[in-house]
Short mmCIF file of C-alpha atoms in Angstrom, two decimals:
data_model
loop_
_atom_site.label_atom_id
_atom_site.label_comp_id
_atom_site.label_asym_id
_atom_site.label_seq_id
_atom_site.Cartn_x
_atom_site.Cartn_y
_atom_site.Cartn_z
CA MET W 1 0.29 -0.36 0.34
CA ASN W 2 1.05 3.37 -0.82
CA ASP W 3 1.78 6.08 1.73
CA ALA W 4 -0.69 8.33 3.36
CA PRO W 5 -1.00 11.38 1.13
CA THR W 6 1.77 14.35 2.09
CA LEU W 7 -0.32 16.40 3.10
CA ALA W 8 -0.89 14.49 6.06
CA GLN W 9 1.61 13.79 6.62
CA GLU W 10 3.65 17.14 7.30
CA ARG W 11 0.85 18.54 9.66
CA ARG W 12 -2.97 17.45 11.38
CA PRO W 13 -4.93 17.06 8.66
CA LEU W 14 -8.31 18.60 7.90
CA ILE W 15 -10.69 16.82 7.04
CA SER W 16 -13.56 18.94 5.69
CA ILE W 17 -17.86 16.93 6.51
CA ALA W 18 -19.81 18.00 2.91
CA ILE W 19 -24.03 18.12 4.32
CA PRO W 20 -26.19 18.94 0.98
CA VAL W 21 -28.86 20.14 2.50
CA LEU W 22 -32.47 20.69 1.20
CA ASN W 23 -35.76 21.00 3.89
CA GLU W 24 -34.01 18.98 7.08
CA ALA W 25 -35.14 21.14 9.72
CA GLY W 26 -36.33 17.80 11.01
CA ASN W 27 -33.24 16.47 11.27
CA LEU W 28 -29.86 19.84 11.89
CA ASP W 29 -30.37 19.61 15.17
CA ALA W 30 -29.33 15.78 15.30
CA LEU W 31 -26.73 15.25 12.52
CA TYR W 32 -25.18 19.13 14.20
CA ALA W 33 -25.13 16.86 17.17
CA ARG W 34 -22.91 13.49 16.03
CA LEU W 35 -20.99 15.51 13.54
CA VAL W 36 -19.42 17.24 17.04
CA ALA W 37 -19.64 14.10 18.58
CA VAL W 38 -17.03 13.00 15.74
CA ALA W 39 -14.89 15.57 15.77
CA ASP W 40 -14.80 15.36 20.38
CA ARG W 41 -13.15 12.16 19.61
CA MET W 42 -11.55 12.33 17.05
CA ALA W 43 -10.35 15.87 18.24
CA ASP W 44 -6.09 14.21 18.65
CA ARG W 45 -5.20 13.29 15.07
CA CYS W 46 -7.61 15.93 12.56
CA ASP W 47 -9.35 19.73 13.01
CA LEU W 48 -13.46 18.82 11.46
CA GLU W 49 -15.26 21.72 9.61
CA PHE W 50 -19.02 21.24 8.66
CA VAL W 51 -19.83 22.74 5.27
CA PHE W 52 -23.40 23.21 4.47
CA THR W 53 -25.06 23.78 0.56
CA ASP W 54 -28.70 24.45 0.67
CA ASN W 55 -30.39 23.89 -2.25
CA HIS W 56 -33.24 26.92 -1.48
CA SER W 57 -34.34 25.43 1.15
CA ASP W 58 -38.56 27.03 2.42
CA ASP W 59 -38.10 25.83 5.85
CA GLU W 60 -36.30 26.46 9.20
CA THR W 61 -32.97 24.63 7.18
CA TRP W 62 -32.10 28.43 6.77
CA PRO W 63 -31.50 30.08 9.58
CA MET W 64 -30.90 26.94 11.60
CA LEU W 65 -27.20 27.33 9.92
CA VAL W 66 -27.43 31.14 10.28
CA ARG W 67 -27.90 30.43 14.18
CA LEU W 68 -24.94 28.15 14.48
CA ALA W 69 -22.28 29.99 12.11
CA ALA W 70 -23.15 32.39 13.97
CA VAL W 71 -21.43 30.29 17.58
CA ASP W 72 -19.34 27.44 16.11
CA PRO W 73 -16.71 29.07 12.54
CA ARG W 74 -16.90 25.17 11.96
CA VAL W 75 -19.85 25.85 10.66
CA ARG W 76 -19.40 27.32 6.74
CA ALA W 77 -22.96 27.67 4.63
CA ILE W 78 -24.23 29.24 1.42
CA ARG W 79 -27.05 29.20 1.05
CA PHE W 80 -28.40 28.70 -3.35
CA SER W 81 -30.50 31.07 -5.44
CA ARG W 82 -32.96 28.21 -6.08
CA ASN W 83 -32.66 24.34 -6.35
CA PHE W 84 -29.82 23.89 -8.69
CA GLY W 85 -29.78 19.97 -8.03
CA PHE W 86 -28.93 17.38 -5.26
CA GLN W 87 -25.81 16.27 -7.49
CA SER W 88 -24.85 19.97 -8.45
CA SER W 89 -25.08 20.46 -4.97
CA ILE W 90 -22.48 17.84 -3.76
CA LEU W 91 -20.51 19.44 -6.52
CA ALA W 92 -20.26 23.04 -4.72
CA ASN W 93 -20.22 21.37 -0.85
CA TYR W 94 -16.51 20.14 -2.86
CA LEU W 95 -14.95 23.21 -4.70
CA HIS W 96 -15.89 25.18 -0.88
CA ALA W 97 -13.81 21.66 0.91
CA ARG W 98 -10.74 23.96 3.00
CA GLY W 99 -9.71 19.65 3.60
CA ASP W 100 -7.03 17.74 3.00
CA ALA W 101 -9.96 14.99 3.20
CA VAL W 102 -13.66 15.48 2.30
CA MET W 103 -16.26 13.05 4.01
CA GLN W 104 -19.54 13.63 2.06
CA ILE W 105 -23.22 13.14 3.93
CA ASP W 106 -26.97 12.85 4.38
CA ALA W 107 -28.18 15.79 6.43
CA ASP W 108 -31.33 12.49 7.18
CA LEU W 109 -28.40 11.03 9.42
CA GLN W 110 -28.83 7.39 7.08
CA ASP W 111 -25.65 7.02 6.88
CA PRO W 112 -23.59 7.88 10.17
CA PRO W 113 -21.26 10.01 9.98
CA GLU W 114 -19.23 8.12 13.08
CA MET W 115 -18.29 5.70 9.84
CA LEU W 116 -15.35 9.52 9.40
CA GLU W 117 -12.98 7.62 11.73
CA GLN W 118 -12.85 4.18 9.95
CA PHE W 119 -12.90 6.23 6.31
CA PHE W 120 -9.94 8.18 7.61
CA ALA W 121 -8.15 5.41 8.57
CA LEU W 122 -8.15 4.16 5.27
CA TRP W 123 -7.12 7.05 3.92
CA GLN W 124 -4.56 7.58 6.47
CA GLN W 125 -3.30 4.38 4.69
CA GLY W 126 -2.97 5.25 1.65
CA PHE W 127 -6.73 5.49 0.45
CA HIS W 128 -7.80 8.73 -1.66
CA VAL W 129 -11.26 6.96 -2.11
CA VAL W 130 -13.05 5.52 0.99
CA TYR W 131 -17.17 4.95 0.22
CA GLY W 132 -19.95 2.75 2.15
CA ILE W 133 -21.40 0.09 0.37
CA ARG W 134 -25.48 -0.89 1.63
CA ARG W 135 -25.68 -3.80 2.56
CA LYS W 136 -29.48 -2.83 2.57
CA ARG W 137 -31.52 -0.49 3.13
CA PRO W 138 -34.86 0.75 5.04
CA GLU W 139 -36.83 1.69 2.02
CA GLY W 140 -39.53 -0.72 -0.18
CA ARG W 141 -39.48 -3.10 -2.38
CA LEU W 142 -40.27 -1.81 -5.39
CA LEU W 143 -37.58 1.31 -4.86
CA ASN W 144 -35.26 -1.44 -3.64
CA TRP W 145 -35.28 -3.67 -6.95
CA ILE W 146 -35.41 0.00 -9.05
CA ARG W 147 -31.85 1.06 -7.87
CA LYS W 148 -30.05 -2.25 -8.11
CA CYS W 149 -31.40 -2.59 -12.14
CA GLY W 150 -30.59 0.31 -11.80
CA TYR W 151 -26.69 0.04 -10.29
CA TRP W 152 -26.74 -3.35 -12.55
CA VAL W 153 -27.64 -0.95 -15.55
CA ILE W 154 -25.21 1.67 -15.12
CA ASP W 155 -22.11 -0.50 -13.84
CA LYS W 156 -22.37 -3.08 -17.58
CA VAL W 157 -23.13 0.27 -20.08
CA SER W 158 -20.38 2.59 -17.74
CA GLU W 159 -16.90 2.40 -19.39
CA HIS W 160 -15.40 2.43 -17.18
CA PRO W 161 -16.16 0.17 -13.53
CA ILE W 162 -18.81 2.20 -11.00
CA PRO W 163 -19.36 0.41 -7.61
CA ARG W 164 -22.73 -0.72 -7.17
CA ASP W 165 -24.91 0.17 -3.71
CA VAL W 166 -22.19 2.60 -3.58
CA GLY W 167 -24.07 6.35 -2.98
CA ASP W 168 -22.75 9.97 -2.66
CA PHE W 169 -21.01 8.57 1.33
CA ARG W 170 -17.51 8.82 -0.04
CA LEU W 171 -14.56 10.60 2.28
CA VAL W 172 -11.96 11.57 -0.99
CA ASP W 173 -8.38 13.32 -1.54
CA ARG W 174 -7.63 16.99 -2.42
CA ALA W 175 -6.04 14.91 -4.81
CA VAL W 176 -9.25 13.64 -5.99
CA ILE W 177 -11.36 16.79 -5.11
CA GLU W 178 -8.45 19.18 -7.79
CA ALA W 179 -8.95 16.82 -10.73
CA ILE W 180 -13.13 16.67 -10.19
CA ALA W 181 -12.44 20.88 -10.20
CA LYS W 182 -10.95 20.79 -13.15
CA PHE W 183 -14.15 19.55 -15.01
CA ARG W 184 -16.71 21.44 -16.09
CA THR W 185 -20.19 19.48 -16.62
CA ALA W 186 -23.37 21.69 -16.77
CA ASN W 187 -24.73 17.89 -15.63
CA PRO W 188 -22.63 15.82 -13.35
CA TYR W 189 -23.17 12.18 -11.89
CA LEU W 190 -20.72 12.05 -9.35
CA ARG W 191 -20.28 8.78 -8.53
CA GLY W 192 -19.36 7.90 -11.78
CA MET W 193 -16.71 10.62 -12.31
CA ILE W 194 -14.91 9.99 -9.20
CA ALA W 195 -15.46 6.00 -10.00
CA GLY W 196 -13.91 6.97 -13.99
CA LEU W 197 -10.63 8.45 -11.80
CA GLY W 198 -9.00 5.66 -11.30
CA PHE W 199 -6.64 6.19 -8.46
CA ASN W 200 -6.70 4.15 -4.70
CA GLN W 201 -9.88 3.58 -3.42
CA THR W 202 -11.32 0.82 -1.15
CA GLY W 203 -15.13 0.47 0.36
CA ILE W 204 -16.00 -0.52 3.28
CA PRO W 205 -19.48 -2.38 3.94
CA TYR W 206 -22.33 -0.85 5.85
CA ASP W 207 -26.30 -1.05 6.86
CA ARG W 208 -27.84 2.40 5.84
CA ASP W 209 -30.14 3.61 8.98
CA ALA W 210 -33.92 4.79 8.41
CA ARG W 211 -34.57 8.48 8.16
CA THR W 212 -36.37 9.47 11.55
CA ALA W 213 -38.02 13.14 9.98
CA GLY W 214 -38.84 15.07 7.11
CA GLU W 215 -39.08 13.21 3.85
CA SER W 216 -37.57 11.59 1.22
CA LYS W 217 -36.53 13.54 -1.54
CA PHE W 218 -35.64 11.13 -4.91
CA ASP W 219 -38.69 9.94 -5.85
CA VAL W 220 -39.03 6.54 -8.86
CA LYS W 221 -38.85 10.00 -10.78
CA ARG W 222 -35.58 11.63 -9.81
CA LEU W 223 -34.20 8.32 -9.67
CA MET W 224 -34.66 7.08 -13.47
CA ARG W 225 -33.28 11.05 -14.54
CA LEU W 226 -30.82 10.14 -12.37
CA GLY W 227 -29.99 7.46 -13.94
CA LEU W 228 -30.03 8.18 -17.60
CA THR W 229 -28.26 11.04 -16.26
CA ALA W 230 -25.33 8.24 -15.04
CA VAL W 231 -25.87 6.55 -18.85
CA PHE W 232 -25.54 9.64 -20.52
CA ASN W 233 -22.34 11.12 -19.14
CA HIS W 234 -20.20 7.65 -18.72
CA SER W 235 -21.14 5.56 -21.53
CA THR W 236 -21.34 5.15 -25.11
CA VAL W 237 -23.41 2.76 -25.43
CA PRO W 238 -26.73 4.45 -26.53
CA LEU W 239 -24.64 5.53 -29.57
CA ARG W 240 -23.48 2.59 -30.50
CA MET W 241 -26.31 0.52 -29.62
CA ALA W 242 -28.43 3.34 -31.60
CA SER W 243 -26.09 2.71 -35.13
CA PHE W 244 -26.45 -1.08 -34.00
CA LEU W 245 -29.77 -1.06 -34.35
CA GLY W 246 -29.32 0.32 -36.93
CA ILE W 247 -27.75 -1.84 -38.42
CA VAL W 248 -29.47 -4.76 -37.95
CA ILE W 249 -33.04 -3.05 -39.50
CA LEU W 250 -30.94 -2.57 -42.41
CA LEU W 251 -30.36 -5.60 -43.71
CA SER W 252 -33.43 -6.94 -42.09
CA SER W 253 -34.53 -4.37 -44.84
CA LEU W 254 -32.70 -5.81 -47.68
CA ALA W 255 -32.77 -9.37 -46.67
CA ALA W 256 -36.92 -8.97 -46.61
CA SER W 257 -37.08 -7.12 -50.21
CA LEU W 258 -35.23 -9.81 -51.13
CA TYR W 259 -37.22 -12.56 -50.58
CA TYR W 260 -40.24 -9.88 -51.30
CA VAL W 261 -38.97 -10.02 -55.20
CA ILE W 262 -38.85 -14.31 -54.62
CA LEU W 263 -41.62 -14.76 -53.52
CA ARG W 264 -43.46 -12.21 -56.47
CA LEU W 265 -41.38 -14.31 -59.19
CA LEU W 266 -42.86 -17.45 -58.39
CA GLN W 267 -45.95 -16.40 -56.66
CA PRO W 268 -47.34 -13.75 -59.72
CA ASP W 269 -50.89 -13.65 -58.44
CA LEU W 270 -49.85 -12.62 -54.44
CA PRO W 271 -52.01 -10.06 -53.26
CA PRO W 272 -49.89 -6.70 -52.66
CA GLY W 273 -49.62 -5.82 -48.55
CA PHE W 274 -51.31 -3.25 -47.45
CA VAL W 275 -51.23 -3.91 -44.58
CA SER W 276 -47.59 -4.58 -44.11
CA ILE W 277 -46.22 -1.32 -45.30
CA GLN W 278 -48.25 0.18 -43.28
CA LEU W 279 -46.34 -1.35 -40.02
CA LEU W 280 -42.79 -0.65 -41.81
CA VAL W 281 -43.37 2.62 -42.65
CA LEU W 282 -44.49 3.23 -38.85
CA PHE W 283 -41.76 0.56 -37.22
CA GLY W 284 -39.04 3.30 -39.16
CA ILE W 285 -40.41 5.91 -37.99
CA GLY W 286 -40.80 4.65 -34.56
CA LEU W 287 -37.18 3.51 -35.27
CA ASN W 288 -35.89 6.67 -36.28
CA ALA W 289 -37.37 9.05 -33.09
CA PHE W 290 -36.19 6.37 -31.04
CA LEU W 291 -32.29 7.27 -32.99
CA LEU W 292 -32.89 10.91 -33.01
CA GLY W 293 -33.71 10.58 -28.63
CA ILE W 294 -30.57 8.94 -27.94
CA ILE W 295 -28.47 11.85 -29.66
CA GLY W 296 -30.21 14.00 -28.99
CA GLU W 297 -29.43 13.74 -25.60
CA TYR W 298 -25.86 14.16 -25.96
CA ILE W 299 -26.50 16.67 -28.42
CA LEU W 300 -28.77 18.69 -25.37
CA ARG W 301 -24.81 17.89 -23.06
CA ILE W 302 -23.30 19.14 -25.35
CA TYR W 303 -25.19 22.43 -25.09
CA ARG W 304 -25.35 22.62 -22.12
CA VAL W 305 -21.63 22.71 -21.80
CA LEU W 306 -20.52 25.23 -24.38
CA ARG W 307 -23.34 27.60 -22.32
CA SER W 308 -21.21 27.13 -19.61
CA ASP W 309 -24.20 27.82 -17.45
CA PRO W 310 -22.22 28.35 -13.62
CA ILE W 311 -22.89 24.76 -11.04
CA ALA W 312 -25.37 27.41 -8.62
CA ILE W 313 -25.66 31.33 -8.25
CA VAL W 314 -25.15 31.42 -4.77
CA GLU W 315 -27.54 33.77 -3.25
CA ARG W 316 -26.23 34.16 0.90
CA SER W 317 -22.77 32.40 2.64
CA LEU W 318 -21.69 31.49 6.41
CA ASN W 319 -18.67 31.73 7.05
CA ILE W 320 -17.06 31.79 3.96
CA GLN W 321 -15.52 35.44 2.14
CA PRO W 322 -16.84 36.05 -0.73
CA ASP W 323 -13.31 36.15 -2.55
CA GLU W 324 -13.67 32.27 -1.27
CA LEU W 325 -16.88 31.33 -3.03
CA LYS W 326 -15.63 28.90 -7.04
CA LEU W 327 -18.77 29.35 -8.27
#
């Protein structure tokens, strides 16, 4: 195993705990108490800071963060001018974290912040990415089945392996953060991005806890949208599939045309097939629409990159100076 990161050897490391929030007022007090407890236990090994990104919550989330930041300088937070999406919120966390390593965690306490001690130990052993592998999760069977199928499909079509049953609960080294900062993806999928960067990566199995307050922001529709982002951002398989399918249809059409010509020669009185022609026309229109849709998804992503929209727009910040904002 490689030596621990250089920064960790030269001085006492700073670990940033990054937390995206959206209407999590019911969880913030419990989350903050557990984060402080973790910081106290690890005080002999590292310093901690808590970086929040508020995706324009409409409950008491931001006022609670204001109160916490006023009494604890370790609490740093930015508030977006609107909801820019969960993945953009995570990316903003990474860009504003000052730590030698950054641990990403959700505010709903389904992922235990106490695992930072295990993540930290592996990071000191030389791993640049340490992620949690979900053994089980307290959710409905249908949603769990959709997730498993989605992870399987994304892993199979991706250009690089993406760990299965792995979410955004992870610790990443500063070198990984700096590599991520070089990308300007309009619609990021950070799990795939980090998996594709390489570096030394490992996982720790754990059981996810149930949400105690608030409600999940991920329904089936959002999961499907995130899955499509993963596929189109990290795979050229759909484009190649479109080309392959087009070739198959073309060869099938040629074979069918040859068969029809031979059949007409052998049976001149064969009645014309009006229905079959209409079906072939409808099939061709549907196939073209499907293939154009795939191409359109890639063109849309090219357009968004060329448009160079900001990751998010900051409305307010806490314990972060204006010259530190990187969006």
